[in-house]
Amino acid sequence: MQYILALDQGTTSSRAILFDAQGRSVKTAQKEFRQIFPQPGWVEHDANEIWNTQRQVIEQVVGLPDTAALVNQIAGIAITNQRETTVLWDRLTGEPLANAIVWQDRRTADLCDTMRTQGHTALLQQKTGLVLDAYFSATKLAWLLDQIPGARARAERGELAFGTIDTWLLWKLTAGKVHATDPSNASRTLLFNVHTLQWDDELLALFKIPRAVLPEVRPSGGVFGETDPSLFGRAVSIAAMIGDQQAATFGQACFSPGMAKNTYGTGCFMLLNTGSTPVESANRLLTTVGWQRAATPRGTPDTTYCLEASVFMGGATIQWLRDGLNIIQTAVEVESLAQSVPDVGDTYLVPAFTGLGAPHWDGHARGTLVGMTRGTTKAHIARAALEAIALQVADVFTAMQKDSGIMLAELRVDGGASKNNLLMQIQADFLGIPVVRPAVTETTALGAAYLAGLTVGFWSNTEQISSQWVIDQRFEPRLTDTARQTKLARWHQAVERAKDWAQD
Ligand code: ADP
């Protein structure tokens, strides 16, 4: 056996990647699928299209129709996925009852507002580690059960199945034999108690979700079932399922408490390993299951928790420079433009285009550019945009240290914008700790592959994986503590000016 096959089912594309024993990706295929916007604020995917694109990229990678040689070399399959996206299907036919409601979809925001005024926030945070928001699956599933005629009664009779994308792909891969999820995905639904690690009856009653619709929760690193032989001519074990951000944390080898990673994509996602106990946040960060590994013959399943924070406008700030302001043609150009000036000249961009998330939480905040003089140029604005990404990350980093009581020694980074050396240097300066970029930044698929490989004995332990994690570049902080504090204080003044602006 030479490979692990990782399926990386993302928000805009399905990917399949074959990893070898050194953790190198040897073959990749990717296919985009449709984003469906039926109304403002609504975002849907066709679950069948997700499955079809996923199957096509698997076929490309294993080389159908002549698969035998390669399929026989695959030790196990790993699934990692866009989280929270909600599918409801008929158990008998395997057909979805409606399009999947995507994590970005805001149609249930009013329902969340109502539930908030009814005072459910504290209970939900205590049990699930989450904030009450349309982002998570529970209100999306409740909406489907309410809106599709007869759906709730059918769900109660056990005729329907709910799943996030991991569960949907598993069902399809096993030809309907296995209906299961893992704790990293379950802990994004608002229905899962992160302390008992089970679906919670009180929460199910609150959202009016019949228990019969839910998948079984099994360890993230464990055998979920085998692919139906009709797919690749041979049954292959599905040996891991894990949500994308948690997978990236695993792929960054953040195996010990106090290790953290930040992904710089469209938004930024920071996850901190807090070990075997869930840490409740006082700053409205999320408490989430990182991963659970199946019981060894010697012990019980082993659960690792994380604190998670997101910044809405990460790389998207650079997209705005490109598409909104047209001051760069490609995202890469921002680095040389920003480098052409020595500093921002006391200019601050607060990219609160869609409000501010943790730790400020102001939905009415809007984008602000302050401190401009006659001498301000597009280069200063480009530099302020890079600083804004790093300053927002510094704010969630501070909140995370406060909540966990853990002082981080370094931050591991990945994602498209982590290739920007200037951004990474600025980040180290504003955090006051080193920022470390690994050679492999495909951490999401790799993390899922590692988890599956550990399950089937392709890798023997996490030490072996840690030794494969190789540094590309390390960025050391260069600012004094005083200079850093002054910078952050000035930024917070700018953030205050962005707050409470929108009147809707
Ligand atoms: P996602 O997975 O969210 O689509 P990626 O990890 O592919 O995101 O990263 C793409 C994002 O990174 C885009 O928002 C883009 O503007 C930004 N980006 C890409 N390259 C750079 C760069 N060199 N400097 C700054 N931002 C960049």
Coordinates of C-alpha atoms and ligand atoms in Angstrom, one line a residue:
M1 CA 0.0 0.0 0.0
Q2 CA 1.5 3.3 -1.1
Y3 CA -1.1 6.0 -0.8
I4 CA -3.9 7.7 1.1
L5 CA -6.6 9.3 -0.9
A6 CA -7.9 12.6 0.5
L7 CA -11.2 14.0 -0.6
D8 CA -11.3 17.8 0.1
Q9 CA -14.8 18.9 -0.5
G10 CA -14.7 22.7 -0.3
T11 CA -17.2 25.6 -0.7
T12 CA -16.4 26.2 -4.3
S13 CA -14.7 23.0 -5.6
S14 CA -14.3 19.3 -4.9
R15 CA -10.8 18.0 -4.9
A16 CA -9.1 14.6 -4.7
I17 CA -5.4 14.3 -3.7
L18 CA -3.3 11.2 -3.5
F19 CA -0.6 11.4 -0.7
D20 CA 2.4 9.1 -0.4
A21 CA 4.1 7.9 2.8
Q22 CA 6.3 11.0 3.0
G23 CA 3.1 13.2 3.0
R24 CA 3.8 14.5 -0.5
S25 CA 0.9 15.0 -2.8
V26 CA 1.6 12.9 -5.9
K27 CA -1.6 13.5 -7.9
T28 CA -4.4 16.0 -7.7
A29 CA -7.7 16.7 -9.5
Q30 CA -10.1 19.6 -8.9
K31 CA -13.6 20.5 -10.2
E32 CA -15.7 23.5 -9.4
F33 CA -19.4 23.4 -9.0
R34 CA -22.3 25.9 -9.1
Q35 CA -23.0 28.4 -6.4
I36 CA -26.8 29.0 -6.3
F37 CA -28.1 32.3 -5.0
P38 CA -31.9 32.1 -5.1
Q39 CA -32.5 35.3 -3.1
P40 CA -30.2 38.0 -1.5
G41 CA -28.5 36.4 1.5
W42 CA -29.3 32.8 0.4
V43 CA -26.5 30.4 -0.8
E44 CA -27.2 26.9 -2.0
H45 CA -25.4 23.9 -3.5
D46 CA -26.9 21.0 -5.4
A47 CA -25.8 18.0 -3.2
N48 CA -25.9 15.7 -6.3
E49 CA -23.5 18.0 -8.1
I50 CA -21.2 17.9 -5.1
W51 CA -21.2 14.1 -5.1
N52 CA -20.8 14.0 -8.9
T53 CA -17.9 16.4 -9.0
Q54 CA -16.3 14.5 -6.1
R55 CA -16.7 11.2 -7.9
Q56 CA -15.3 12.7 -11.1
V57 CA -12.1 14.0 -9.4
I58 CA -11.7 10.6 -7.6
E59 CA -11.9 8.9 -11.0
Q60 CA -9.4 11.3 -12.5
V61 CA -6.9 10.7 -9.7
V62 CA -7.2 6.9 -9.6
G63 CA -7.2 6.8 -13.3
L64 CA -10.6 5.2 -14.3
P65 CA -11.4 3.2 -16.3
D66 CA -8.2 1.3 -15.7
T67 CA -8.2 1.7 -12.0
A68 CA -7.1 -1.7 -10.7
A69 CA -3.4 -0.9 -10.3
L70 CA -3.8 2.3 -8.4
V71 CA -6.8 1.4 -6.3
N72 CA -5.0 -1.6 -5.0
Q73 CA -2.4 0.8 -3.7
I74 CA -4.8 2.9 -1.6
A75 CA -4.6 2.1 2.1
G76 CA -7.5 4.3 3.0
I77 CA -9.8 7.3 2.1
A78 CA -10.0 10.5 4.1
I79 CA -12.9 13.0 3.9
T80 CA -12.5 16.7 4.8
N81 CA -15.2 19.1 4.0
Q82 CA -16.8 22.6 4.1
R83 CA -18.5 22.6 7.5
E84 CA -22.1 23.4 8.6
T85 CA -23.6 23.1 5.1
T86 CA -26.8 21.1 5.5
V87 CA -28.3 18.3 3.4
L88 CA -31.6 16.5 3.9
W89 CA -32.3 13.4 1.9
D90 CA -34.6 10.4 1.5
R91 CA -33.1 7.3 3.0
L92 CA -34.9 5.0 0.5
T93 CA -34.0 6.8 -2.7
G94 CA -30.9 8.7 -1.6
E95 CA -32.3 11.8 -3.2
P96 CA -32.0 15.2 -1.5
L97 CA -35.3 16.9 -0.7
A98 CA -33.9 20.3 -1.6
N99 CA -30.6 22.0 -2.4
A100 CA -28.1 22.0 0.4
I101 CA -28.1 25.2 2.5
V102 CA -24.5 26.5 2.6
W103 CA -22.8 27.8 5.7
Q104 CA -22.8 31.3 4.3
D105 CA -26.6 31.4 3.9
R106 CA -28.3 34.0 6.2
R107 CA -32.0 33.0 5.7
T108 CA -32.3 31.9 9.3
A109 CA -30.8 35.0 10.8
D110 CA -34.3 36.2 12.0
L111 CA -35.0 32.9 13.6
C112 CA -31.7 33.3 15.5
D113 CA -32.6 36.8 16.6
T114 CA -35.9 35.5 17.9
M115 CA -34.2 32.7 19.8
R116 CA -31.7 35.1 21.2
T117 CA -34.4 37.4 22.6
Q118 CA -36.0 34.2 24.1
G119 CA -32.7 33.9 26.1
H120 CA -31.2 30.7 24.7
T121 CA -27.7 32.0 24.1
A122 CA -26.1 31.0 27.4
L123 CA -27.4 27.5 27.3
L124 CA -26.2 27.0 23.7
Q125 CA -22.8 28.4 24.5
Q126 CA -22.5 26.2 27.6
K127 CA -23.5 23.0 25.8
T128 CA -22.2 23.5 22.2
G129 CA -19.4 26.0 22.6
L130 CA -20.9 28.0 19.8
V131 CA -22.7 31.4 19.4
L132 CA -26.3 31.4 18.3
D133 CA -25.9 32.2 14.6
A134 CA -27.4 31.3 11.2
Y135 CA -23.9 30.0 10.2
F136 CA -24.4 26.7 12.1
S137 CA -26.5 23.8 10.9
A138 CA -29.4 23.6 13.4
T139 CA -31.6 26.4 12.1
K140 CA -30.8 25.4 8.5
L141 CA -32.1 21.9 9.2
A142 CA -35.1 23.3 11.1
W143 CA -35.9 25.6 8.1
L144 CA -35.9 22.6 5.7
L145 CA -38.1 20.5 8.0
D146 CA -40.5 23.5 8.3
Q147 CA -40.6 24.5 4.7
I148 CA -40.8 21.2 2.8
P149 CA -44.3 19.8 3.1
G150 CA -44.5 16.7 5.3
A151 CA -40.8 16.7 6.0
R152 CA -41.0 16.8 9.8
A153 CA -43.5 14.0 10.0
R154 CA -41.4 11.9 7.6
A155 CA -38.2 12.7 9.6
E156 CA -40.0 11.5 12.7
R157 CA -40.9 8.3 11.0
G158 CA -37.2 7.8 10.2
E159 CA -37.6 8.2 6.5
L160 CA -35.2 11.1 6.1
A161 CA -31.5 11.6 6.8
F162 CA -29.7 14.8 7.7
G163 CA -26.0 15.3 7.1
T164 CA -23.3 17.8 6.7
I165 CA -21.1 17.2 3.6
D166 CA -18.9 14.6 5.3
T167 CA -22.0 12.5 6.1
W168 CA -23.5 13.0 2.6
L169 CA -20.3 11.8 0.9
L170 CA -19.9 8.9 3.2
W171 CA -23.5 7.8 2.4
K172 CA -22.8 8.1 -1.3
L173 CA -19.5 6.3 -1.1
T174 CA -21.0 3.4 0.8
A175 CA -24.1 3.3 -1.4
G176 CA -26.4 4.2 1.6
K177 CA -25.0 1.7 4.0
V178 CA -23.5 4.1 6.5
H179 CA -25.1 7.3 8.0
A180 CA -22.5 8.8 10.3
T181 CA -20.5 11.9 11.1
D182 CA -17.6 12.8 13.3
P183 CA -17.4 15.1 16.4
S184 CA -15.5 17.9 14.5
N185 CA -18.5 18.2 12.1
A186 CA -21.1 17.5 14.7
S187 CA -19.7 20.2 17.0
R188 CA -20.7 22.8 14.3
T189 CA -24.4 22.0 14.3
L190 CA -25.6 23.6 17.6
L191 CA -27.2 20.1 18.4
F192 CA -24.1 18.4 19.7
N193 CA -23.0 18.6 23.4
V194 CA -19.2 19.1 23.3
H195 CA -18.9 17.8 26.9
T196 CA -20.9 14.6 26.6
L197 CA -19.9 14.2 22.9
Q198 CA -23.4 13.2 22.0
W199 CA -26.5 14.7 20.4
D200 CA -28.3 16.6 23.1
D201 CA -32.1 16.0 23.7
E202 CA -32.6 19.5 25.1
L203 CA -31.1 21.1 22.1
L204 CA -33.0 18.8 19.7
A205 CA -36.3 19.9 21.4
L206 CA -35.3 23.5 21.2
F207 CA -34.8 23.4 17.4
K208 CA -37.6 20.8 17.0
I209 CA -35.2 18.3 15.3
P210 CA -36.4 14.6 15.4
R211 CA -33.5 12.4 16.6
A212 CA -34.3 9.8 13.9
V213 CA -32.9 12.2 11.3
L214 CA -29.4 12.4 12.8
P215 CA -26.3 10.5 11.8
E216 CA -24.4 8.3 14.3
V217 CA -21.3 10.1 15.7
R218 CA -18.1 8.2 15.4
P219 CA -14.4 9.0 16.0
S220 CA -12.9 11.3 13.3
G221 CA -10.0 8.9 13.0
G222 CA -11.6 5.5 12.7
V223 CA -13.0 3.2 10.0
F224 CA -16.5 4.5 9.0
G225 CA -17.1 1.8 6.3
E226 CA -16.0 0.7 2.9
T227 CA -16.6 2.2 -0.5
D228 CA -19.2 0.3 -2.5
P229 CA -17.2 -2.1 -4.8
S230 CA -19.2 -0.8 -7.8
L231 CA -17.4 2.5 -7.5
F232 CA -13.7 1.5 -7.9
G233 CA -13.9 -2.2 -8.4
R234 CA -12.6 -2.8 -4.9
A235 CA -13.8 -1.9 -1.4
V236 CA -11.6 0.8 0.2
S237 CA -11.8 1.8 3.8
I238 CA -13.0 5.2 4.7
A239 CA -10.7 5.8 7.6
A240 CA -11.2 9.5 8.6
M241 CA -13.7 12.3 8.4
I242 CA -12.9 15.8 9.8
G243 CA -14.0 19.4 9.1
D244 CA -11.7 21.5 7.0
Q245 CA -10.3 23.9 9.6
Q246 CA -9.7 21.1 12.1
A247 CA -8.0 19.1 9.4
A248 CA -5.7 22.0 8.6
T249 CA -4.8 22.1 12.3
F250 CA -4.0 18.4 12.2
G251 CA -2.0 18.9 9.0
Q252 CA 0.0 21.5 10.7
A253 CA 1.0 18.9 13.3
C254 CA -0.5 21.0 16.1
F255 CA -0.9 17.9 18.2
S256 CA -0.1 19.4 21.6
P257 CA -2.0 21.9 23.7
G258 CA -0.8 25.4 23.1
M259 CA 0.0 24.9 19.4
A260 CA -2.0 27.0 16.9
K261 CA -2.4 27.6 13.2
N262 CA -3.9 30.4 11.2
T263 CA -5.1 30.0 7.7
Y264 CA -5.0 33.1 5.4
G265 CA -7.7 32.4 2.8
T266 CA -10.7 34.6 1.9
G267 CA -11.2 34.9 5.7
C268 CA -8.7 33.9 8.3
F269 CA -9.3 31.0 10.6
M270 CA -7.2 30.5 13.8
L271 CA -7.4 27.3 15.8
L272 CA -5.6 26.6 19.1
N273 CA -5.3 23.1 20.4
T274 CA -6.5 23.3 24.1
G275 CA -6.0 19.6 24.8
S276 CA -8.5 17.2 26.2
T277 CA -10.8 19.7 27.9
P278 CA -13.1 22.2 26.2
V279 CA -12.3 25.8 27.1
E280 CA -15.3 28.2 27.3
S281 CA -14.6 31.5 25.8
A282 CA -15.3 34.9 27.5
N283 CA -14.7 36.7 24.2
R284 CA -17.2 34.9 22.0
L285 CA -14.7 32.7 20.3
L286 CA -15.9 29.2 19.4
T287 CA -15.2 26.0 21.4
T288 CA -15.0 23.1 19.0
V289 CA -13.9 19.5 18.8
G290 CA -10.6 19.3 16.9
W291 CA -10.7 15.6 16.3
Q292 CA -11.4 12.3 18.0
R293 CA -9.2 9.3 17.5
A294 CA -10.7 5.8 17.8
A295 CA -10.0 3.8 20.9
T296 CA -6.7 1.9 20.9
P297 CA -6.9 -1.6 22.4
R298 CA -5.6 0.1 25.6
G299 CA -8.0 3.0 26.0
T300 CA -11.1 5.1 25.2
P301 CA -11.4 7.4 22.3
D302 CA -9.1 10.3 22.6
T303 CA -10.7 13.7 22.0
T304 CA -8.8 17.0 21.3
Y305 CA -10.5 20.3 21.6
C306 CA -9.8 23.6 20.0
L307 CA -10.7 27.3 20.4
E308 CA -11.5 28.8 17.0
A309 CA -11.7 32.4 15.8
S310 CA -12.4 33.8 12.4
V311 CA -11.7 37.1 10.7
F312 CA -14.2 37.7 7.9
M313 CA -12.0 39.9 5.7
G314 CA -8.6 38.2 5.3
G315 CA -7.4 37.7 1.7
A316 CA -10.7 39.2 0.6
T317 CA -9.3 42.6 1.6
I318 CA -6.7 42.1 -1.1
Q319 CA -9.4 41.1 -3.6
W320 CA -11.1 44.4 -2.8
L321 CA -7.8 46.3 -3.7
R322 CA -7.8 44.4 -6.9
D323 CA -11.5 44.4 -7.9
G324 CA -13.0 47.3 -5.9
L325 CA -10.2 49.9 -6.1
N326 CA -8.3 48.4 -9.1
I327 CA -4.9 49.5 -7.6
I328 CA -3.4 46.0 -8.3
Q329 CA -4.0 43.6 -11.2
T330 CA -3.3 40.4 -9.2
A331 CA -3.2 39.6 -5.5
V332 CA 0.6 38.9 -5.7
E333 CA 1.3 42.5 -6.7
V334 CA 0.2 43.8 -3.4
E335 CA 3.5 42.8 -1.8
S336 CA 5.7 44.9 -4.1
L337 CA 3.3 47.8 -4.0
A338 CA 3.2 47.8 -0.2
Q339 CA 7.0 47.3 0.0
S340 CA 7.5 50.5 -2.1
V341 CA 6.8 52.6 1.1
P342 CA 8.5 52.1 4.4
D343 CA 5.4 52.4 6.5
V344 CA 1.7 53.2 6.4
G345 CA 2.2 56.9 7.2
D346 CA -0.3 56.5 10.1
T347 CA -3.0 55.4 7.7
Y348 CA -5.4 52.6 8.9
L349 CA -7.8 50.5 6.8
V350 CA -10.4 48.8 9.0
P351 CA -12.0 46.2 6.5
A352 CA -15.3 45.9 8.4
F353 CA -17.1 45.5 5.0
T354 CA -19.5 43.0 6.5
G355 CA -19.2 44.1 10.1
L356 CA -16.7 43.0 12.7
G357 CA -16.4 39.6 14.2
A358 CA -14.4 38.4 17.2
P359 CA -13.5 40.0 19.6
H360 CA -15.4 43.2 18.6
W361 CA -18.7 41.7 17.3
D362 CA -20.3 44.7 15.7
G363 CA -22.6 43.9 12.8
H364 CA -23.1 47.6 12.1
A365 CA -19.4 48.4 11.7
R366 CA -18.4 49.3 8.2
G367 CA -15.1 49.7 6.3
T368 CA -13.1 52.8 7.2
L369 CA -9.9 54.4 5.9
V370 CA -8.5 56.9 8.4
G371 CA -5.4 59.1 8.7
M372 CA -5.0 60.1 5.1
T373 CA -3.0 63.2 4.2
R374 CA -2.0 64.8 0.8
G375 CA 1.0 62.5 0.9
T376 CA -1.1 59.2 1.0
T377 CA -0.7 57.0 -2.0
K378 CA -2.1 53.7 -3.2
A379 CA 1.1 52.1 -1.8
H380 CA 0.2 53.3 1.7
I381 CA -3.3 51.9 1.2
A382 CA -1.9 48.6 0.0
R383 CA 0.4 48.4 3.0
A384 CA -2.5 49.4 5.3
A385 CA -4.6 46.5 3.8
L386 CA -1.8 44.0 4.7
E387 CA -1.5 45.5 8.1
A388 CA -5.2 45.3 8.6
I389 CA -5.2 41.5 8.0
A390 CA -2.4 41.1 10.5
L391 CA -3.9 43.4 13.1
Q392 CA -7.3 41.6 13.0
V393 CA -5.4 38.3 13.5
A394 CA -3.5 39.9 16.4
D395 CA -6.8 40.8 18.0
V396 CA -8.2 37.3 17.9
F397 CA -4.8 36.0 19.0
T398 CA -5.0 38.1 22.1
A399 CA -8.6 37.0 22.8
M400 CA -7.5 33.4 22.4
Q401 CA -4.6 33.7 24.8
K402 CA -6.9 35.4 27.4
D403 CA -9.5 32.6 27.1
S404 CA -7.1 29.7 27.2
G405 CA -4.5 31.1 29.6
I406 CA -2.0 29.7 27.1
M407 CA 0.9 31.9 25.9
L408 CA 1.6 30.8 22.4
A409 CA 5.2 30.1 21.4
E410 CA 4.7 30.4 17.7
L411 CA 2.0 30.6 15.0
R412 CA 1.9 28.1 12.1
V413 CA 0.4 29.5 9.0
D414 CA -1.1 28.4 5.7
G415 CA -3.6 29.4 3.0
G416 CA -3.2 31.5 -0.2
A417 CA -2.1 34.8 1.4
S418 CA 0.5 33.1 3.7
K419 CA 2.8 33.1 0.6
N420 CA 3.1 36.9 1.1
N421 CA 6.4 37.3 2.9
L422 CA 5.8 40.9 3.9
L423 CA 2.4 40.0 5.4
M424 CA 4.0 37.2 7.4
Q425 CA 6.8 39.5 8.7
I426 CA 4.2 42.2 9.7
Q427 CA 2.2 39.4 11.4
A428 CA 5.2 38.3 13.5
D429 CA 5.9 41.9 14.4
F430 CA 2.3 42.5 15.6
L431 CA 2.0 39.2 17.5
G432 CA 5.4 39.4 19.1
I433 CA 6.1 35.7 18.4
P434 CA 7.5 33.9 15.4
V435 CA 5.3 33.0 12.5
V436 CA 6.2 29.7 10.8
R437 CA 5.3 28.7 7.3
P438 CA 5.7 25.0 6.4
A439 CA 6.9 23.7 3.1
V440 CA 3.5 22.0 2.5
T441 CA 0.6 24.5 2.7
E442 CA -2.0 21.9 1.5
T443 CA -2.7 21.3 5.1
T444 CA -6.4 20.6 5.0
A445 CA -6.2 17.6 2.7
L446 CA -2.9 16.5 4.3
G447 CA -4.4 16.6 7.8
A448 CA -7.3 14.4 6.8
A449 CA -4.9 12.0 5.1
Y450 CA -2.7 11.9 8.2
L451 CA -5.7 11.0 10.3
A452 CA -6.8 8.2 8.0
G453 CA -3.3 7.0 7.7
L454 CA -2.9 6.7 11.4
T455 CA -6.2 4.8 11.6
V456 CA -5.1 2.1 9.1
G457 CA -1.5 2.0 10.3
F458 CA -0.1 3.7 7.2
W459 CA 1.7 6.0 9.6
S460 CA 2.4 4.6 13.1
N461 CA 2.2 7.7 15.3
T462 CA 2.0 11.5 15.5
E463 CA 5.8 11.8 16.1
Q464 CA 6.4 10.3 12.7
I465 CA 4.0 12.9 11.2
S466 CA 5.6 15.8 13.2
S467 CA 8.9 14.8 11.7
Q468 CA 7.4 15.2 8.2
W469 CA 6.3 18.8 9.0
V470 CA 9.1 20.8 7.5
I471 CA 9.6 24.6 7.8
D472 CA 9.8 26.7 4.6
Q473 CA 10.3 30.0 6.4
R474 CA 10.3 31.4 9.9
F475 CA 9.5 35.1 10.5
E476 CA 10.9 36.5 13.8
P477 CA 9.3 39.5 15.4
R478 CA 11.3 42.7 15.1
L479 CA 9.2 45.3 17.0
T480 CA 9.9 46.1 20.7
D481 CA 6.9 45.4 23.0
T482 CA 6.4 49.1 23.4
A483 CA 6.3 49.7 19.7
R484 CA 3.9 46.8 19.2
Q485 CA 1.6 48.1 21.9
T486 CA 1.6 51.6 20.4
K487 CA 0.7 50.1 17.0
L488 CA -2.2 48.0 18.4
A489 CA -3.5 51.0 20.4
R490 CA -3.5 53.2 17.3
W491 CA -5.3 50.4 15.4
H492 CA -8.0 50.1 18.1
Q493 CA -8.6 53.9 17.8
A494 CA -9.3 53.3 14.1
V495 CA -11.5 50.3 14.9
E496 CA -13.6 52.5 17.2
R497 CA -14.2 54.9 14.3
A498 CA -15.5 52.0 12.1
K499 CA -18.0 50.8 14.7
D500 CA -21.7 51.3 14.7
W501 CA -21.9 53.0 11.3
A502 CA -24.6 51.1 9.2
Q503 CA -28.1 52.2 10.0
D504 CA -30.0 49.0 8.8
Ligands
ADP1 P1 -9.9 30.2 -0.2 O1 -9.5 28.8 0.2 O2 -10.6 30.9 0.9 O3 -10.5 30.4 -1.5 P2 -7.0 30.6 -0.7 O4 -6.3 29.9 0.4 O5 -7.0 30.0 -2.0 O6 -8.5 31.0 -0.2 O7 -6.4 32.1 -0.7 C1 -6.9 33.1 -1.6 C2 -7.0 34.4 -1.0 O8 -5.6 34.9 -0.7 C3 -7.6 35.5 -1.8 O9 -8.5 36.2 -1.1 C4 -6.4 36.3 -2.3 O10 -6.8 37.7 -2.4 C5 -5.4 36.2 -1.2 N1 -4.0 36.1 -1.8 C6 -3.5 35.3 -2.7 N2 -2.2 35.5 -2.9 C7 -1.9 36.6 -2.1 C8 -0.7 37.4 -1.9 N3 0.4 37.1 -2.5 N4 -0.8 38.4 -1.0 C9 -1.9 38.7 -0.3 N5 -3.1 38.0 -0.5 C10 -3.1 37.0 -1.4

